[in-house]
mmCIF file of C-alpha atoms in Angstrom:
data_model
loop_
_atom_site.group_PDB
_atom_site.id
_atom_site.type_symbol
_atom_site.label_atom_id
_atom_site.label_comp_id
_atom_site.label_asym_id
_atom_site.label_seq_id
_atom_site.Cartn_x
_atom_site.Cartn_y
_atom_site.Cartn_z
ATOM 1 C CA MET A 1 1.950 0.233 -3.019
ATOM 2 C CA LEU A 2 5.716 0.038 -3.260
ATOM 3 C CA VAL A 3 7.261 0.716 0.157
ATOM 4 C CA ALA A 4 10.909 -0.143 -0.566
ATOM 5 C CA ALA A 5 13.237 -1.519 -3.208
ATOM 6 C CA ALA A 6 16.737 -2.922 -3.304
ATOM 7 C CA VAL A 7 18.740 -3.025 -6.518
ATOM 8 C CA CYS A 8 21.588 -5.537 -6.697
ATOM 9 C CA PRO A 9 23.852 -6.958 -9.405
ATOM 10 C CA CYS A 10 23.439 -10.619 -10.262
ATOM 11 C CA PRO A 11 26.811 -12.129 -11.221
ATOM 12 C CA PRO A 12 27.210 -15.665 -9.860
ATOM 13 C CA LEU A 13 30.587 -14.430 -8.581
ATOM 14 C CA LEU A 14 28.663 -12.750 -5.740
ATOM 15 C CA VAL A 15 28.439 -16.238 -4.247
ATOM 16 C CA PRO A 16 31.811 -16.903 -2.580
ATOM 17 C CA GLU A 17 31.756 -20.595 -3.450
ATOM 18 C CA VAL A 18 31.556 -19.654 -7.131
ATOM 19 C CA ALA A 19 34.220 -16.945 -6.898
ATOM 20 C CA ALA A 20 36.552 -19.242 -4.926
ATOM 21 C CA GLY A 21 39.929 -17.529 -4.513
ATOM 22 C CA ALA A 22 38.606 -14.289 -5.992
ATOM 23 C CA ALA A 23 35.762 -14.053 -3.462
ATOM 24 C CA PRO A 24 37.278 -11.161 -1.431
ATOM 25 C CA GLU A 25 37.188 -8.952 -4.539
ATOM 26 C CA LEU A 26 33.403 -8.567 -4.167
ATOM 27 C CA ASP A 27 33.209 -8.372 -0.364
ATOM 28 C CA ILE A 28 32.239 -4.692 -0.507
ATOM 29 C CA ALA A 29 29.505 -5.423 -3.045
ATOM 30 C CA ARG A 30 28.138 -8.238 -0.849
ATOM 31 C CA ALA A 31 28.082 -5.918 2.170
ATOM 32 C CA ALA A 32 26.209 -3.298 0.136
ATOM 33 C CA CYS A 33 23.652 -5.893 -0.959
ATOM 34 C CA ALA A 34 23.120 -6.907 2.668
ATOM 35 C CA GLU A 35 22.592 -3.248 3.585
ATOM 36 C CA ALA A 36 20.033 -2.864 0.802
ATOM 37 C CA LEU A 37 18.159 -5.962 1.975
ATOM 38 C CA GLY A 38 18.107 -4.458 5.451
ATOM 39 C CA VAL A 39 16.191 -1.510 4.012
ATOM 40 C CA LEU A 40 13.603 -3.947 2.630
ATOM 41 C CA ALA A 41 13.212 -5.643 6.001
ATOM 42 C CA ALA A 42 12.844 -2.325 7.807
ATOM 43 C CA ALA A 43 9.945 -1.392 5.501
ATOM 44 C CA ARG A 44 7.895 -4.339 6.808
ATOM 45 C CA PRO A 45 6.365 -5.329 3.474
ATOM 46 C CA ASP A 46 3.437 -7.688 3.075
ATOM 47 C CA ARG A 47 5.140 -9.277 0.066
ATOM 48 C CA LEU A 48 8.584 -9.290 -1.525
ATOM 49 C CA VAL A 49 8.855 -9.692 -5.284
ATOM 50 C CA VAL A 50 12.248 -10.556 -6.736
ATOM 51 C CA VAL A 51 12.697 -9.414 -10.340
ATOM 52 C CA GLY A 52 15.667 -10.457 -12.437
ATOM 53 C CA PRO A 53 16.812 -10.921 -16.018
ATOM 54 C CA ALA A 54 16.071 -14.268 -17.634
ATOM 55 C CA GLU A 55 16.321 -15.817 -21.066
ATOM 56 C CA GLN A 56 12.995 -16.249 -22.844
ATOM 57 C CA SER A 57 12.500 -19.880 -21.816
ATOM 58 C CA ARG A 58 12.737 -18.885 -18.138
ATOM 59 C CA GLN A 59 10.722 -15.679 -18.130
ATOM 60 C CA GLY A 60 7.587 -15.482 -16.022
ATOM 61 C CA PRO A 61 6.609 -16.029 -12.384
ATOM 62 C CA TYR A 62 8.225 -18.281 -9.784
ATOM 63 C CA GLN A 63 6.578 -19.250 -6.525
ATOM 64 C CA GLU A 64 8.199 -19.253 -3.117
ATOM 65 C CA GLY A 65 10.298 -22.336 -2.548
ATOM 66 C CA THR A 66 11.283 -22.812 -6.189
ATOM 67 C CA ARG A 67 14.696 -24.434 -6.470
ATOM 68 C CA GLY A 68 17.713 -22.790 -8.032
ATOM 69 C CA SER A 69 21.167 -24.174 -8.710
ATOM 70 C CA LEU A 70 24.620 -22.774 -9.296
ATOM 71 C CA GLY A 71 25.831 -26.089 -10.661
ATOM 72 C CA GLY A 72 26.297 -24.516 -14.075
ATOM 73 C CA PHE A 73 29.057 -22.377 -12.580
ATOM 74 C CA GLY A 74 31.058 -25.275 -11.185
ATOM 75 C CA VAL A 75 29.575 -25.361 -7.679
ATOM 76 C CA ALA A 76 27.178 -27.969 -6.339
ATOM 77 C CA LEU A 77 25.069 -25.402 -4.494
ATOM 78 C CA GLU A 78 21.277 -25.296 -4.405
ATOM 79 C CA VAL A 79 19.054 -22.517 -3.112
ATOM 80 C CA ARG A 80 15.340 -22.018 -2.579
ATOM 81 C CA LEU A 81 13.559 -18.769 -3.343
ATOM 82 C CA GLY A 82 12.655 -16.958 -0.167
ATOM 83 C CA ALA A 83 13.156 -19.849 2.217
ATOM 84 C CA VAL A 84 15.666 -20.038 5.037
ATOM 85 C CA GLN A 85 17.085 -23.473 5.696
ATOM 86 C CA GLY A 86 14.575 -25.693 7.455
ATOM 87 C CA VAL A 87 11.682 -23.294 6.939
ATOM 88 C CA GLY A 88 9.101 -23.604 4.218
ATOM 89 C CA PRO A 89 7.100 -20.930 2.384
ATOM 90 C CA GLY A 90 5.272 -18.632 4.779
ATOM 91 C CA GLY A 91 7.410 -19.737 7.730
ATOM 92 C CA GLY A 92 5.990 -23.230 8.164
ATOM 93 C CA LYS A 93 7.633 -26.611 7.903
ATOM 94 C CA PRO A 94 9.407 -27.358 4.620
ATOM 95 C CA ASP A 95 7.255 -28.841 1.884
ATOM 96 C CA TRP A 96 9.255 -28.805 -1.303
ATOM 97 C CA ALA A 97 6.648 -29.948 -3.790
ATOM 98 C CA ALA A 98 7.874 -27.057 -5.925
ATOM 99 C CA PRO A 99 7.387 -26.931 -9.697
ATOM 100 C CA GLU A 100 10.081 -28.571 -11.796
ATOM 101 C CA ARG A 101 11.042 -25.307 -13.521
ATOM 102 C CA GLU A 102 14.305 -24.048 -12.058
ATOM 103 C CA LEU A 103 15.139 -20.450 -11.184
ATOM 104 C CA PRO A 104 17.144 -18.467 -13.745
ATOM 105 C CA ALA A 105 20.649 -17.566 -12.595
ATOM 106 C CA SER A 106 19.697 -14.027 -11.544
ATOM 107 C CA LEU A 107 16.948 -15.264 -9.229
ATOM 108 C CA ALA A 108 19.211 -18.012 -7.900
ATOM 109 C CA VAL A 109 21.726 -15.338 -6.880
ATOM 110 C CA ALA A 110 18.869 -13.373 -5.296
ATOM 111 C CA ALA A 111 17.749 -16.471 -3.412
ATOM 112 C CA TRP A 112 21.294 -16.870 -2.110
ATOM 113 C CA LEU A 113 21.324 -13.230 -0.942
ATOM 114 C CA LEU A 114 18.014 -13.725 0.870
ATOM 115 C CA GLN A 115 19.186 -16.924 2.555
ATOM 116 C CA ARG A 116 22.437 -15.213 3.541
ATOM 117 C CA THR A 117 20.433 -12.609 5.445
ATOM 118 C CA ASP A 118 17.904 -15.152 6.807
ATOM 119 C CA TRP A 119 14.998 -13.408 5.102
ATOM 120 C CA SER A 120 11.762 -14.241 6.917
ATOM 121 C CA HIS A 121 9.998 -10.884 6.874
ATOM 122 C CA ALA A 122 7.394 -11.522 4.147
ATOM 123 C CA PRO A 123 6.376 -14.112 1.557
ATOM 124 C CA VAL A 124 8.530 -14.069 -1.564
ATOM 125 C CA GLU A 125 7.815 -14.608 -5.228
ATOM 126 C CA GLY A 126 10.036 -14.256 -8.280
ATOM 127 C CA LEU A 127 9.693 -12.912 -11.797
ATOM 128 C CA GLY A 128 12.047 -13.373 -14.729
ATOM 129 C CA VAL A 129 12.007 -10.620 -17.363
ATOM 130 C CA GLY A 130 14.224 -9.548 -20.242
ATOM 131 C CA GLU A 131 14.375 -9.322 -23.991
ATOM 132 C CA PRO A 132 12.173 -8.770 -25.914
ATOM 133 C CA PHE A 133 10.190 -6.934 -23.202
ATOM 134 C CA ALA A 134 9.747 -3.315 -24.290
ATOM 135 C CA ALA A 135 9.852 -0.495 -21.760
ATOM 136 C CA GLU A 136 6.080 -0.086 -21.842
ATOM 137 C CA ARG A 137 5.527 -3.732 -20.972
ATOM 138 C CA CYS A 138 8.046 -3.639 -18.120
ATOM 139 C CA ILE A 139 6.454 -0.511 -16.682
ATOM 140 C CA GLN A 140 2.993 -2.094 -16.842
ATOM 141 C CA ILE A 141 4.281 -5.229 -15.110
ATOM 142 C CA GLY A 142 5.625 -3.055 -12.293
ATOM 143 C CA LYS A 143 2.260 -1.358 -11.854
ATOM 144 C CA GLU A 144 0.508 -4.727 -11.734
ATOM 145 C CA ILE A 145 2.911 -6.062 -9.106
ATOM 146 C CA VAL A 146 2.242 -3.272 -6.625
ATOM 147 C CA ALA A 147 -1.512 -3.383 -7.211
ATOM 148 C CA ARG A 148 -1.680 -6.876 -5.705
ATOM 149 C CA ALA A 149 -0.743 -6.062 -2.095
ATOM 150 C CA GLU A 150 -0.924 -3.114 0.265
ATOM 151 C CA ARG A 151 2.807 -3.036 1.072
ATOM 152 C CA VAL A 152 5.114 -4.450 -1.598
ATOM 153 C CA ALA A 153 8.912 -4.476 -1.643
ATOM 154 C CA LEU A 154 11.066 -5.281 -4.664
ATOM 155 C CA LEU A 155 14.463 -6.923 -4.889
ATOM 156 C CA VAL A 156 15.638 -5.968 -8.374
ATOM 157 C CA MET A 157 18.546 -7.922 -9.825
ATOM 158 C CA GLY A 158 20.557 -6.916 -12.888
ATOM 159 C CA ASP A 159 23.932 -5.773 -14.137
ATOM 160 C CA ALA A 160 24.816 -2.585 -15.963
ATOM 161 C CA SER A 161 26.887 -2.680 -19.154
ATOM 162 C CA ALA A 162 29.317 -5.517 -19.839
ATOM 163 C CA CYS A 163 31.524 -3.360 -22.076
ATOM 164 C CA ARG A 164 33.613 -1.303 -19.671
ATOM 165 C CA SER A 165 37.054 -2.685 -20.529
ATOM 166 C CA LEU A 166 38.989 -4.554 -23.185
ATOM 167 C CA LYS A 167 38.607 -7.787 -21.177
ATOM 168 C CA ALA A 168 34.882 -7.293 -20.556
ATOM 169 C CA PRO A 169 32.455 -9.907 -21.903
ATOM 170 C CA GLY A 170 31.342 -7.413 -24.568
ATOM 171 C CA TYR A 171 34.784 -5.854 -25.144
ATOM 172 C CA LEU A 172 35.232 -2.089 -24.721
ATOM 173 C CA ASP A 173 32.449 0.206 -25.878
ATOM 174 C CA GLU A 174 32.999 3.922 -25.343
ATOM 175 C CA ARG A 175 29.276 4.413 -24.692
ATOM 176 C CA ALA A 176 29.216 2.051 -21.722
ATOM 177 C CA ALA A 177 30.599 4.348 -19.030
ATOM 178 C CA GLU A 178 28.096 7.103 -19.852
ATOM 179 C CA PHE A 179 25.194 4.632 -19.883
ATOM 180 C CA ASP A 180 26.191 3.204 -16.506
ATOM 181 C CA ALA A 181 26.670 6.671 -15.023
ATOM 182 C CA GLU A 182 23.139 7.656 -16.027
ATOM 183 C CA VAL A 183 21.695 4.484 -14.486
ATOM 184 C CA ALA A 184 23.683 5.100 -11.303
ATOM 185 C CA ARG A 185 22.412 8.677 -11.139
ATOM 186 C CA ALA A 186 18.817 7.542 -11.669
ATOM 187 C CA LEU A 187 19.072 4.869 -8.976
ATOM 188 C CA ALA A 188 20.664 7.300 -6.531
ATOM 189 C CA ALA A 189 17.881 9.839 -7.089
ATOM 190 C CA ALA A 190 15.029 7.308 -7.403
ATOM 191 C CA ASP A 191 14.423 8.957 -10.766
ATOM 192 C CA VAL A 192 11.539 6.930 -12.153
ATOM 193 C CA ALA A 193 11.282 8.896 -15.401
ATOM 194 C CA ALA A 194 14.967 8.384 -16.208
ATOM 195 C CA LEU A 195 14.690 4.617 -15.736
ATOM 196 C CA GLU A 196 11.570 4.485 -17.864
ATOM 197 C CA ALA A 197 13.406 6.370 -20.613
ATOM 198 C CA LEU A 198 16.383 3.988 -20.815
ATOM 199 C CA ASP A 199 17.162 3.049 -24.409
ATOM 200 C CA ALA A 200 16.393 -0.663 -24.722
ATOM 201 C CA ALA A 201 18.342 -1.026 -27.964
ATOM 202 C CA LEU A 202 21.436 0.613 -26.486
ATOM 203 C CA ALA A 203 21.140 -1.480 -23.328
ATOM 204 C CA ARG A 204 21.017 -4.624 -25.447
ATOM 205 C CA GLU A 205 24.107 -3.563 -27.425
ATOM 206 C CA LEU A 206 25.955 -2.886 -24.156
ATOM 207 C CA MET A 207 24.773 -6.206 -22.660
ATOM 208 C CA ALA A 208 23.119 -4.427 -19.707
ATOM 209 C CA SER A 209 20.956 -7.201 -18.275
ATOM 210 C CA GLY A 210 19.364 -4.896 -15.696
ATOM 211 C CA ARG A 211 17.446 -2.762 -18.183
ATOM 212 C CA ALA A 212 14.135 -4.652 -18.067
ATOM 213 C CA PRO A 213 14.174 -5.235 -14.267
ATOM 214 C CA TRP A 214 14.988 -1.546 -13.668
ATOM 215 C CA GLN A 215 12.031 -0.534 -15.811
ATOM 216 C CA VAL A 216 9.770 -2.899 -13.862
ATOM 217 C CA LEU A 217 10.979 -1.056 -10.754
ATOM 218 C CA ALA A 218 10.183 2.265 -12.405
ATOM 219 C CA GLY A 219 6.609 1.193 -13.132
ATOM 220 C CA ALA A 220 6.148 -0.081 -9.583
ATOM 221 C CA ALA A 221 7.533 3.131 -8.088
ATOM 222 C CA GLU A 222 5.325 5.583 -9.961
ATOM 223 C CA GLY A 223 3.646 7.815 -7.396
ATOM 224 C CA ALA A 224 5.257 6.047 -4.422
ATOM 225 C CA GLY A 225 7.391 9.041 -3.458
ATOM 226 C CA LEU A 226 10.451 6.990 -2.535
ATOM 227 C CA SER A 227 13.949 8.396 -2.073
ATOM 228 C CA GLY A 228 17.075 6.621 -3.266
ATOM 229 C CA ALA A 229 20.610 5.952 -2.130
ATOM 230 C CA LEU A 230 23.442 4.490 -4.189
ATOM 231 C CA LEU A 231 25.362 2.073 -1.962
ATOM 232 C CA TYR A 232 27.911 0.658 -4.412
ATOM 233 C CA GLU A 233 29.198 1.405 -7.889
ATOM 234 C CA ASP A 234 32.089 -0.323 -9.612
ATOM 235 C CA ALA A 235 32.987 -2.225 -12.764
ATOM 236 C CA PRO A 236 35.168 -5.189 -11.826
ATOM 237 C CA TYR A 237 35.819 -7.537 -14.724
ATOM 238 C CA GLY A 238 34.569 -4.807 -17.066
ATOM 239 C CA VAL A 239 30.935 -5.168 -15.966
ATOM 240 C CA GLY A 240 29.014 -2.428 -14.197
ATOM 241 C CA TYR A 241 27.704 -3.470 -10.781
ATOM 242 C CA LEU A 242 25.319 -1.173 -8.908
ATOM 243 C CA VAL A 243 23.664 -1.488 -5.514
ATOM 244 C CA ALA A 244 20.934 0.920 -4.449
ATOM 245 C CA ALA A 245 18.137 1.164 -1.916
ATOM 246 C CA TRP A 246 14.856 3.038 -2.252
ATOM 247 C CA SER A 247 12.696 3.757 0.763
#
């Protein structure tokens, strides 16, 4: 059963070392992410599953302790999924015989968020999803995730549209603001049906990387009776960033 969920954006710029001099611009977003993770901790889950967008070669499951790197963004910074420094999976001594496959960027950012808050409340696993996953597949994945433990929490990574301004990665698309507003409304209301109904083709055109992870959340939340709260909404750099907590 899903007992809580946190929804966070996944730009590498969330990591201050990557943002460098621009780091203060996302301080409010980082604080909102920390607040959302606090909701997960308060729910006392048996397991935390981190879901984030990934290119096809990096889709699939990742075990606790898997290494991630932000070296591709100009920073020699490594993270481990769900492990605080000096503590291995499950809270024991470190044993980093982790698989060679490296975390996708979204899960690396999630791992950084978890380490920043010293997450030690439940075992952690990761899952990379994305195109060409249809809504039905994402929803089914969410149902399967929550069927595996009595109390499951989700940390759902993903950005809204990348077409909110002329300087945005996808340039300006007049449809972007309306799309992001609907996602924000759905996250604020924990509206499972609205997330399930998101238009995958439109999301792809608007470069909204969160579409598949949000629909995994929707599948996991069916029948859970959770309420939502939108903690942050903005579009710096022309990309929609949303932070929400469901409990």
